[in-house]
PDB file of C-alpha atoms in Angstrom:
ATOM      1  CA  MET A   1       5.497  51.721  77.212  1.00  0.00           C
ATOM      2  CA  SER A   2       9.121  52.701  77.114  1.00  0.00           C
ATOM      3  CA  THR A   3      10.937  54.235  79.902  1.00  0.00           C
ATOM      4  CA  VAL A   4      14.336  56.048  79.230  1.00  0.00           C
ATOM      5  CA  ASN A   5      16.244  57.232  82.312  1.00  0.00           C
ATOM      6  CA  LEU A   6      19.137  59.650  82.497  1.00  0.00           C
ATOM      7  CA  ALA A   7      21.098  59.918  85.854  1.00  0.00           C
ATOM      8  CA  GLY A   8      23.533  62.420  87.234  1.00  0.00           C
ATOM      9  CA  ARG A   9      25.120  63.643  90.477  1.00  0.00           C
ATOM     10  CA  PHE A  10      25.218  67.176  91.784  1.00  0.00           C
ATOM     11  CA  ARG A  11      25.614  69.104  94.978  1.00  0.00           C
ATOM     12  CA  SER A  12      22.925  71.512  96.086  1.00  0.00           C
ATOM     13  CA  VAL A  13      23.154  73.781  99.013  1.00  0.00           C
ATOM     14  CA  ARG A  14      19.511  74.335  98.444  1.00  0.00           C
ATOM     15  CA  LEU A  15      17.743  72.704  95.688  1.00  0.00           C
ATOM     16  CA  PRO A  16      16.064  75.836  94.249  1.00  0.00           C
ATOM     17  CA  ALA A  17      12.224  76.232  93.620  1.00  0.00           C
ATOM     18  CA  PHE A  18      11.073  75.479  90.097  1.00  0.00           C
ATOM     19  CA  SER A  19       7.598  76.964  90.778  1.00  0.00           C
ATOM     20  CA  LEU A  20       5.536  79.462  92.842  1.00  0.00           C
ATOM     21  CA  LEU A  21       5.875  78.680  96.495  1.00  0.00           C
ATOM     22  CA  LEU A  22       5.088  80.789  99.640  1.00  0.00           C
ATOM     23  CA  ALA A  23       2.164  82.452  98.026  1.00  0.00           C
ATOM     24  CA  GLY A  24       1.459  83.056 101.710  1.00  0.00           C
ATOM     25  CA  VAL A  25      -2.076  83.704 102.667  1.00  0.00           C
ATOM     26  CA  LEU A  26      -2.176  85.103 106.060  1.00  0.00           C
ATOM     27  CA  ALA A  27      -5.363  84.239 107.679  1.00  0.00           C
ATOM     28  CA  VAL A  28      -7.162  86.239 110.386  1.00  0.00           C
ATOM     29  CA  GLY A  29      -4.638  87.088 113.061  1.00  0.00           C
ATOM     30  CA  LEU A  30      -6.174  88.554 116.225  1.00  0.00           C
ATOM     31  CA  ALA A  31      -4.062  89.350 119.346  1.00  0.00           C
ATOM     32  CA  SER A  32      -1.645  86.632 119.700  1.00  0.00           C
ATOM     33  CA  PRO A  33      -3.721  83.630 120.401  1.00  0.00           C
ATOM     34  CA  ALA A  34      -3.039  81.306 123.341  1.00  0.00           C
ATOM     35  CA  GLN A  35      -0.798  78.556 122.027  1.00  0.00           C
ATOM     36  CA  ALA A  36       0.412  75.374 123.642  1.00  0.00           C
ATOM     37  CA  THR A  37       4.144  74.876 122.967  1.00  0.00           C
ATOM     38  CA  PRO A  38       5.981  71.677 122.735  1.00  0.00           C
ATOM     39  CA  PRO A  39       7.048  70.327 126.309  1.00  0.00           C
ATOM     40  CA  ASN A  40      10.344  70.521 128.037  1.00  0.00           C
ATOM     41  CA  ILE A  41      11.789  73.488 126.303  1.00  0.00           C
ATOM     42  CA  PRO A  42      14.979  74.198 128.489  1.00  0.00           C
ATOM     43  CA  SER A  43      16.013  77.294 130.041  1.00  0.00           C
ATOM     44  CA  THR A  44      18.648  79.409 128.360  1.00  0.00           C
ATOM     45  CA  THR A  45      21.347  78.340 130.829  1.00  0.00           C
ATOM     46  CA  THR A  46      20.475  74.572 130.278  1.00  0.00           C
ATOM     47  CA  ALA A  47      20.320  74.924 126.620  1.00  0.00           C
ATOM     48  CA  LEU A  48      23.923  76.512 126.466  1.00  0.00           C
ATOM     49  CA  SER A  49      25.281  73.796 128.712  1.00  0.00           C
ATOM     50  CA  GLU A  50      23.615  71.052 126.421  1.00  0.00           C
ATOM     51  CA  LEU A  51      24.923  72.751 123.363  1.00  0.00           C
ATOM     52  CA  ALA A  52      28.520  72.682 124.826  1.00  0.00           C
ATOM     53  CA  ALA A  53      28.115  68.995 125.516  1.00  0.00           C
ATOM     54  CA  LEU A  54      27.109  68.159 122.024  1.00  0.00           C
ATOM     55  CA  ARG A  55      29.562  66.127 120.118  1.00  0.00           C
ATOM     56  CA  VAL A  56      30.917  68.109 117.063  1.00  0.00           C
ATOM     57  CA  ALA A  57      31.220  65.950 113.896  1.00  0.00           C
ATOM     58  CA  SER A  58      30.933  66.521 110.108  1.00  0.00           C
ATOM     59  CA  GLU A  59      27.690  65.060 108.774  1.00  0.00           C
ATOM     60  CA  GLY A  60      27.560  61.387 107.604  1.00  0.00           C
ATOM     61  CA  SER A  61      26.325  60.096 104.319  1.00  0.00           C
ATOM     62  CA  MET A  62      22.622  59.621 103.204  1.00  0.00           C
ATOM     63  CA  THR A  63      23.297  56.066 101.945  1.00  0.00           C
ATOM     64  CA  GLY A  64      20.483  53.892 102.755  1.00  0.00           C
ATOM     65  CA  TYR A  65      18.223  56.606 103.908  1.00  0.00           C
ATOM     66  CA  SER A  66      14.395  56.441 103.534  1.00  0.00           C
ATOM     67  CA  ARG A  67      11.559  57.894 105.589  1.00  0.00           C
ATOM     68  CA  ASP A  68      10.342  54.259 106.004  1.00  0.00           C
ATOM     69  CA  LYS A  69      13.227  53.865 108.445  1.00  0.00           C
ATOM     70  CA  PHE A  70      11.611  56.343 110.692  1.00  0.00           C
ATOM     71  CA  PRO A  71       7.960  55.218 110.950  1.00  0.00           C
ATOM     72  CA  HIS A  72       5.977  58.250 111.984  1.00  0.00           C
ATOM     73  CA  TRP A  73       2.372  59.134 112.657  1.00  0.00           C
ATOM     74  CA  ILE A  74       1.935  56.050 114.682  1.00  0.00           C
ATOM     75  CA  THR A  75      -1.176  55.595 116.890  1.00  0.00           C
ATOM     76  CA  ILE A  76      -0.947  57.414 120.233  1.00  0.00           C
ATOM     77  CA  SER A  77      -4.252  56.972 121.962  1.00  0.00           C
ATOM     78  CA  GLY A  78      -7.633  55.872 120.621  1.00  0.00           C
ATOM     79  CA  ALA A  79      -7.869  56.749 117.020  1.00  0.00           C
ATOM     80  CA  CYS A  80      -5.475  59.475 117.270  1.00  0.00           C
ATOM     81  CA  ASN A  81      -2.037  59.314 115.612  1.00  0.00           C
ATOM     82  CA  THR A  82       1.031  61.574 116.339  1.00  0.00           C
ATOM     83  CA  ARG A  83       0.038  64.181 113.854  1.00  0.00           C
ATOM     84  CA  GLU A  84      -3.526  64.405 115.203  1.00  0.00           C
ATOM     85  CA  THR A  85      -2.224  64.638 118.740  1.00  0.00           C
ATOM     86  CA  VAL A  86       0.098  67.444 118.112  1.00  0.00           C
ATOM     87  CA  LEU A  87      -2.699  69.401 116.226  1.00  0.00           C
ATOM     88  CA  LYS A  88      -4.863  69.025 119.403  1.00  0.00           C
ATOM     89  CA  ARG A  89      -1.991  70.133 121.705  1.00  0.00           C
ATOM     90  CA  ASP A  90      -0.835  73.015 119.579  1.00  0.00           C
ATOM     91  CA  GLY A  91      -4.132  74.424 118.516  1.00  0.00           C
ATOM     92  CA  THR A  92      -6.989  76.256 120.102  1.00  0.00           C
ATOM     93  CA  ASN A  93     -10.558  75.140 120.101  1.00  0.00           C
ATOM     94  CA  VAL A  94      -9.638  71.975 118.161  1.00  0.00           C
ATOM     95  CA  VAL A  95     -12.680  69.917 117.354  1.00  0.00           C
ATOM     96  CA  THR A  96     -12.137  66.309 116.116  1.00  0.00           C
ATOM     97  CA  ASP A  97     -14.345  63.643 114.587  1.00  0.00           C
ATOM     98  CA  SER A  98     -14.573  60.038 115.526  1.00  0.00           C
ATOM     99  CA  SER A  99     -11.511  59.174 113.565  1.00  0.00           C
ATOM    100  CA  CYS A 100      -9.493  62.036 115.279  1.00  0.00           C
ATOM    101  CA  ALA A 101      -9.357  64.184 112.130  1.00  0.00           C
ATOM    102  CA  ALA A 102      -9.564  67.857 113.182  1.00  0.00           C
ATOM    103  CA  THR A 103     -12.659  69.411 111.725  1.00  0.00           C
ATOM    104  CA  SER A 104     -12.217  72.756 113.154  1.00  0.00           C
ATOM    105  CA  GLY A 105      -9.797  74.807 115.142  1.00  0.00           C
ATOM    106  CA  ARG A 106      -7.219  77.703 114.999  1.00  0.00           C
ATOM    107  CA  TRP A 107      -3.483  77.117 114.589  1.00  0.00           C
ATOM    108  CA  TYR A 108      -1.021  79.772 115.245  1.00  0.00           C
ATOM    109  CA  SER A 109       2.513  79.011 113.594  1.00  0.00           C
ATOM    110  CA  PRO A 110       5.207  80.607 115.766  1.00  0.00           C
ATOM    111  CA  TYR A 111       7.815  80.260 112.955  1.00  0.00           C
ATOM    112  CA  ASP A 112       5.930  82.897 110.765  1.00  0.00           C
ATOM    113  CA  GLY A 113       3.193  84.359 112.890  1.00  0.00           C
ATOM    114  CA  ALA A 114       0.336  83.048 110.603  1.00  0.00           C
ATOM    115  CA  THR A 115      -2.824  81.628 111.964  1.00  0.00           C
ATOM    116  CA  TRP A 116      -4.863  79.003 110.229  1.00  0.00           C
ATOM    117  CA  THR A 117      -8.292  77.482 110.530  1.00  0.00           C
ATOM    118  CA  LEU A 118      -7.814  74.571 108.356  1.00  0.00           C
ATOM    119  CA  ALA A 119      -5.816  71.668 109.469  1.00  0.00           C
ATOM    120  CA  SER A 120      -4.692  71.034 105.945  1.00  0.00           C
ATOM    121  CA  ASP A 121      -2.653  74.261 105.979  1.00  0.00           C
ATOM    122  CA  VAL A 122      -0.715  73.122 109.030  1.00  0.00           C
ATOM    123  CA  ASP A 123       2.249  70.570 109.087  1.00  0.00           C
ATOM    124  CA  ILE A 124       3.890  69.003 111.994  1.00  0.00           C
ATOM    125  CA  ASP A 125       7.413  69.850 111.752  1.00  0.00           C
ATOM    126  CA  HIS A 126      10.149  67.446 113.029  1.00  0.00           C
ATOM    127  CA  VAL A 127      12.202  70.182 114.602  1.00  0.00           C
ATOM    128  CA  VAL A 128      15.516  68.145 113.913  1.00  0.00           C
ATOM    129  CA  PRO A 129      14.426  66.903 110.594  1.00  0.00           C
ATOM    130  CA  LEU A 130      14.653  63.178 109.876  1.00  0.00           C
ATOM    131  CA  ALA A 131      17.130  63.352 107.103  1.00  0.00           C
ATOM    132  CA  GLU A 132      19.221  65.776 109.304  1.00  0.00           C
ATOM    133  CA  ALA A 133      19.106  63.288 112.146  1.00  0.00           C
ATOM    134  CA  TRP A 134      20.155  60.501 109.867  1.00  0.00           C
ATOM    135  CA  ARG A 135      23.464  62.108 109.031  1.00  0.00           C
ATOM    136  CA  SER A 136      23.837  63.166 112.719  1.00  0.00           C
ATOM    137  CA  GLY A 137      23.851  59.743 114.052  1.00  0.00           C
ATOM    138  CA  ALA A 138      20.317  58.113 113.521  1.00  0.00           C
ATOM    139  CA  SER A 139      21.773  55.935 110.584  1.00  0.00           C
ATOM    140  CA  SER A 140      23.094  53.646 113.089  1.00  0.00           C
ATOM    141  CA  TRP A 141      20.174  53.423 115.266  1.00  0.00           C
ATOM    142  CA  THR A 142      17.395  50.594 115.249  1.00  0.00           C
ATOM    143  CA  THR A 143      14.095  51.288 113.454  1.00  0.00           C
ATOM    144  CA  SER A 144      12.404  51.030 116.828  1.00  0.00           C
ATOM    145  CA  ARG A 145      14.468  53.918 118.190  1.00  0.00           C
ATOM    146  CA  ARG A 146      14.213  55.956 114.996  1.00  0.00           C
ATOM    147  CA  GLN A 147      10.373  55.520 115.394  1.00  0.00           C
ATOM    148  CA  SER A 148      10.424  56.811 118.901  1.00  0.00           C
ATOM    149  CA  PHE A 149      12.442  59.965 117.655  1.00  0.00           C
ATOM    150  CA  ALA A 150      10.110  60.481 114.790  1.00  0.00           C
ATOM    151  CA  ASN A 151       6.935  60.550 117.143  1.00  0.00           C
ATOM    152  CA  ASP A 152       8.690  62.044 120.186  1.00  0.00           C
ATOM    153  CA  LEU A 153       5.961  63.933 122.295  1.00  0.00           C
ATOM    154  CA  SER A 154       8.153  64.212 125.428  1.00  0.00           C
ATOM    155  CA  ASN A 155      10.509  66.636 124.001  1.00  0.00           C
ATOM    156  CA  PRO A 156      10.411  69.807 121.774  1.00  0.00           C
ATOM    157  CA  GLN A 157      10.812  67.788 118.585  1.00  0.00           C
ATOM    158  CA  LEU A 158       7.282  68.095 117.113  1.00  0.00           C
ATOM    159  CA  ILE A 159       5.459  71.421 116.409  1.00  0.00           C
ATOM    160  CA  ALA A 160       2.515  72.374 114.408  1.00  0.00           C
ATOM    161  CA  VAL A 161       3.519  75.023 111.799  1.00  0.00           C
ATOM    162  CA  THR A 162       2.447  76.629 108.442  1.00  0.00           C
ATOM    163  CA  ASP A 163       2.869  73.874 105.851  1.00  0.00           C
ATOM    164  CA  ASN A 164       4.667  75.973 103.396  1.00  0.00           C
ATOM    165  CA  VAL A 165       7.246  77.122 105.891  1.00  0.00           C
ATOM    166  CA  ASN A 166       7.848  73.390 106.790  1.00  0.00           C
ATOM    167  CA  GLN A 167       8.429  72.732 103.131  1.00  0.00           C
ATOM    168  CA  SER A 168      11.009  75.524 102.869  1.00  0.00           C
ATOM    169  CA  LYS A 169      12.907  74.380 105.873  1.00  0.00           C
ATOM    170  CA  GLY A 170      13.168  70.929 104.474  1.00  0.00           C
ATOM    171  CA  ASP A 171      16.216  69.097 105.753  1.00  0.00           C
ATOM    172  CA  GLN A 172      18.172  72.257 106.770  1.00  0.00           C
ATOM    173  CA  ASP A 173      19.895  72.853 110.027  1.00  0.00           C
ATOM    174  CA  PRO A 174      20.060  76.291 111.707  1.00  0.00           C
ATOM    175  CA  ALA A 175      23.161  77.341 109.817  1.00  0.00           C
ATOM    176  CA  LEU A 176      21.168  77.109 106.585  1.00  0.00           C
ATOM    177  CA  TRP A 177      17.560  77.897 107.728  1.00  0.00           C
ATOM    178  CA  LYS A 178      15.891  79.884 110.727  1.00  0.00           C
ATOM    179  CA  PRO A 179      12.196  80.571 111.304  1.00  0.00           C
ATOM    180  CA  PRO A 180      11.088  83.564 109.424  1.00  0.00           C
ATOM    181  CA  LEU A 181      10.284  85.356 112.662  1.00  0.00           C
ATOM    182  CA  SER A 182      13.590  86.215 114.259  1.00  0.00           C
ATOM    183  CA  GLY A 183      11.647  86.751 117.594  1.00  0.00           C
ATOM    184  CA  TYR A 184      11.386  83.069 117.631  1.00  0.00           C
ATOM    185  CA  TRP A 185      14.935  82.077 117.069  1.00  0.00           C
ATOM    186  CA  CYS A 186      15.794  81.914 120.864  1.00  0.00           C
ATOM    187  CA  THR A 187      13.055  79.326 121.411  1.00  0.00           C
ATOM    188  CA  TYR A 188      13.854  77.369 118.083  1.00  0.00           C
ATOM    189  CA  ALA A 189      17.446  76.992 119.048  1.00  0.00           C
ATOM    190  CA  LYS A 190      16.552  75.670 122.512  1.00  0.00           C
ATOM    191  CA  MET A 191      14.007  73.125 120.976  1.00  0.00           C
ATOM    192  CA  TRP A 192      16.738  72.170 118.406  1.00  0.00           C
ATOM    193  CA  THR A 193      19.651  71.939 121.144  1.00  0.00           C
ATOM    194  CA  HIS A 194      17.546  69.807 123.529  1.00  0.00           C
ATOM    195  CA  SER A 195      16.170  67.409 120.994  1.00  0.00           C
ATOM    196  CA  LYS A 196      19.671  66.750 119.693  1.00  0.00           C
ATOM    197  CA  TYR A 197      21.000  66.325 123.260  1.00  0.00           C
ATOM    198  CA  ARG A 198      18.201  63.990 124.427  1.00  0.00           C
ATOM    199  CA  TRP A 199      18.703  61.785 121.383  1.00  0.00           C
ATOM    200  CA  GLY A 200      22.622  61.930 121.368  1.00  0.00           C
ATOM    201  CA  LEU A 201      22.891  63.409 117.932  1.00  0.00           C
ATOM    202  CA  THR A 202      25.936  65.308 116.714  1.00  0.00           C
ATOM    203  CA  VAL A 203      26.145  68.787 115.420  1.00  0.00           C
ATOM    204  CA  ASN A 204      28.476  70.233 112.643  1.00  0.00           C
ATOM    205  CA  SER A 205      30.613  73.153 113.462  1.00  0.00           C
ATOM    206  CA  ALA A 206      28.399  75.690 111.256  1.00  0.00           C
ATOM    207  CA  GLU A 207      25.292  74.611 113.059  1.00  0.00           C
ATOM    208  CA  LYS A 208      26.879  74.704 116.355  1.00  0.00           C
ATOM    209  CA  SER A 209      27.844  78.322 115.699  1.00  0.00           C
ATOM    210  CA  ALA A 210      24.316  79.245 114.414  1.00  0.00           C
ATOM    211  CA  LEU A 211      22.824  77.699 117.569  1.00  0.00           C
ATOM    212  CA  GLN A 212      25.079  79.788 119.919  1.00  0.00           C
ATOM    213  CA  SER A 213      24.263  82.937 118.044  1.00  0.00           C
ATOM    214  CA  MET A 214      20.583  82.211 118.354  1.00  0.00           C
ATOM    215  CA  LEU A 215      20.801  81.375 121.985  1.00  0.00           C
ATOM    216  CA  GLY A 216      22.697  84.692 122.337  1.00  0.00           C
ATOM    217  CA  ARG A 217      19.357  86.452 121.574  1.00  0.00           C
ATOM    218  CA  CYS A 218      17.513  84.969 124.448  1.00  0.00           C
TER     219      CYS A 218
ATOM    220  CA  MET B   1      11.971  72.231  96.071  1.00  0.00           C
ATOM    221  CA  THR B   2      10.427  68.718  96.104  1.00  0.00           C
ATOM    222  CA  ASP B   3       6.829  67.560  96.380  1.00  0.00           C
ATOM    223  CA  GLU B   4       7.340  65.017  99.203  1.00  0.00           C
ATOM    224  CA  VAL B   5       9.877  66.642 101.553  1.00  0.00           C
ATOM    225  CA  GLY B   6      10.437  70.456 100.549  1.00  0.00           C
ATOM    226  CA  VAL B   7      13.994  71.529 100.233  1.00  0.00           C
ATOM    227  CA  VAL B   8      16.795  69.003 100.095  1.00  0.00           C
ATOM    228  CA  THR B   9      20.327  69.747 100.524  1.00  0.00           C
ATOM    229  CA  GLY B  10      23.906  68.072 100.122  1.00  0.00           C
ATOM    230  CA  ASP B  11      24.937  65.536  97.531  1.00  0.00           C
ATOM    231  CA  LEU B  12      22.147  64.568  95.442  1.00  0.00           C
ATOM    232  CA  GLU B  13      21.446  62.484  92.425  1.00  0.00           C
ATOM    233  CA  LEU B  14      19.155  63.620  89.559  1.00  0.00           C
ATOM    234  CA  ARG B  15      17.105  61.108  87.441  1.00  0.00           C
ATOM    235  CA  THR B  16      15.137  62.534  84.463  1.00  0.00           C
ATOM    236  CA  SER B  17      12.763  59.902  82.935  1.00  0.00           C
ATOM    237  CA  LEU B  18      10.961  59.914  79.636  1.00  0.00           C
ATOM    238  CA  VAL B  19       7.882  57.750  79.934  1.00  0.00           C
ATOM    239  CA  ASP B  20       5.545  57.741  77.027  1.00  0.00           C
ATOM    240  CA  GLY B  21       6.273  61.166  75.965  1.00  0.00           C
ATOM    241  CA  GLU B  22       6.205  62.625  79.538  1.00  0.00           C
ATOM    242  CA  LEU B  23       9.566  64.025  80.955  1.00  0.00           C
ATOM    243  CA  ARG B  24       9.869  64.075  84.761  1.00  0.00           C
ATOM    244  CA  ALA B  25      12.671  64.888  86.928  1.00  0.00           C
ATOM    245  CA  THR B  26      13.227  63.473  90.459  1.00  0.00           C
ATOM    246  CA  VAL B  27      16.125  63.623  93.079  1.00  0.00           C
ATOM    247  CA  ARG B  28      17.358  61.566  95.794  1.00  0.00           C
ATOM    248  CA  TYR B  29      20.134  61.889  98.497  1.00  0.00           C
ATOM    249  CA  GLU B  30      23.122  60.224  96.999  1.00  0.00           C
ATOM    250  CA  GLY B  31      22.798  56.450  98.074  1.00  0.00           C
ATOM    251  CA  ALA B  32      19.366  56.896  99.626  1.00  0.00           C
ATOM    252  CA  GLU B  33      16.490  54.598  98.932  1.00  0.00           C
ATOM    253  CA  GLU B  34      13.742  56.852  97.884  1.00  0.00           C
ATOM    254  CA  TRP B  35      13.197  59.609  95.010  1.00  0.00           C
ATOM    255  CA  TYR B  36      11.367  62.741  95.449  1.00  0.00           C
ATOM    256  CA  ALA B  37       9.863  64.687  92.363  1.00  0.00           C
ATOM    257  CA  ILE B  38      11.140  68.221  91.819  1.00  0.00           C
ATOM    258  CA  THR B  39       8.057  70.446  92.265  1.00  0.00           C
ATOM    259  CA  GLY B  40       6.829  71.317  88.865  1.00  0.00           C
ATOM    260  CA  ALA B  41       9.290  69.518  86.905  1.00  0.00           C
ATOM    261  CA  SER B  42       7.232  67.496  84.591  1.00  0.00           C
ATOM    262  CA  TYR B  43       6.235  68.112  80.969  1.00  0.00           C
ATOM    263  CA  ARG B  44       4.621  66.430  78.083  1.00  0.00           C
ATOM    264  CA  LEU B  45       6.790  66.463  74.866  1.00  0.00           C
ATOM    265  CA  ALA B  46       4.948  67.055  71.571  1.00  0.00           C
ATOM    266  CA  ASP B  47       7.223  65.711  68.747  1.00  0.00           C
ATOM    267  CA  PRO B  48       8.226  62.033  69.121  1.00  0.00           C
ATOM    268  CA  ALA B  49      11.102  62.631  66.904  1.00  0.00           C
ATOM    269  CA  GLU B  50      12.797  65.143  69.009  1.00  0.00           C
ATOM    270  CA  GLN B  51      12.087  63.460  72.351  1.00  0.00           C
ATOM    271  CA  ASP B  52      15.330  61.832  72.923  1.00  0.00           C
ATOM    272  CA  ALA B  53      17.367  64.837  72.044  1.00  0.00           C
ATOM    273  CA  VAL B  54      15.192  67.040  74.326  1.00  0.00           C
ATOM    274  CA  HIS B  55      15.330  64.654  77.114  1.00  0.00           C
ATOM    275  CA  GLU B  56      19.063  64.736  77.015  1.00  0.00           C
ATOM    276  CA  ALA B  57      19.251  68.541  76.716  1.00  0.00           C
ATOM    277  CA  VAL B  58      16.893  69.044  79.588  1.00  0.00           C
ATOM    278  CA  HIS B  59      18.894  66.671  81.734  1.00  0.00           C
ATOM    279  CA  THR B  60      22.059  68.493  81.047  1.00  0.00           C
ATOM    280  CA  VAL B  61      20.544  71.958  81.728  1.00  0.00           C
ATOM    281  CA  LEU B  62      19.088  70.728  84.946  1.00  0.00           C
ATOM    282  CA  LEU B  63      22.255  69.353  86.267  1.00  0.00           C
ATOM    283  CA  GLY B  64      23.951  72.666  85.424  1.00  0.00           C
ATOM    284  CA  VAL B  65      21.258  74.719  87.172  1.00  0.00           C
ATOM    285  CA  LEU B  66      20.848  72.431  90.238  1.00  0.00           C
ATOM    286  CA  ASN B  67      24.681  72.186  91.021  1.00  0.00           C
ATOM    287  CA  ARG B  68      25.618  74.696  93.655  1.00  0.00           C
ATOM    288  CA  PRO B  69      28.766  73.838  95.100  1.00  0.00           C
ATOM    289  CA  GLU B  70      29.743  75.223  98.389  1.00  0.00           C
ATOM    290  CA  GLY B  71      32.701  77.634  98.892  1.00  0.00           C
TER     291      GLY B  71
END
């Protein structure tokens, strides 16, 4: 076996897709299903004052980053890990087996308005992505603090959404990516702002402008 | 788009590997500790005599396509 590697560096605002993505299959969507939302989404007034209090700084480097430094999907209760806990919280009529895997249920994704009946079509989005947190201050945290952030059920930092939409968001902040449904931008900006505020993360100036504009729609 | 974490942005490193005739492309954040597969970017090369040249050409083309400087 022979391996030959070639290496190079580049800058990508967005690494473009090389294959089909978002062949979106909209599942049955009845009248907007009852949906549990992440906790502690602030009022508009509170979100605006929290945004004003965030420190503005350019993004730090990604040196040393790996997702292993944000241990996630830890055990929360019984057999249930963080992902399974959020699936139960955000879905309706969620049935789980003895290992806490969701065997049936319905999940409405507020990012794109799609409803899913298979848990495998649903991702748990880190509202502030792990990579984005790293370059906004989390690189200097302990692994224990990063674990608490990556599994934060107390703030609006985790939400069940369509898996393809989570993939298309990736590591991008609101200056580069917003939920496809503009009707959700106000709520999304509140969640993003509150999570950054609670965790003491910085914003860059483009991100702050985008958040101000989104909160202006509330 | 990457298989593991979806869209990645910022300063990135590209690594193309030729392993037993199969060409693969991965990226990582500059200086980071993990690589992600570029979605769909793997291909088995047929002609062993051409493999090194094709590898180098594909690497160069990918770098050009992926580089999207701001401003």
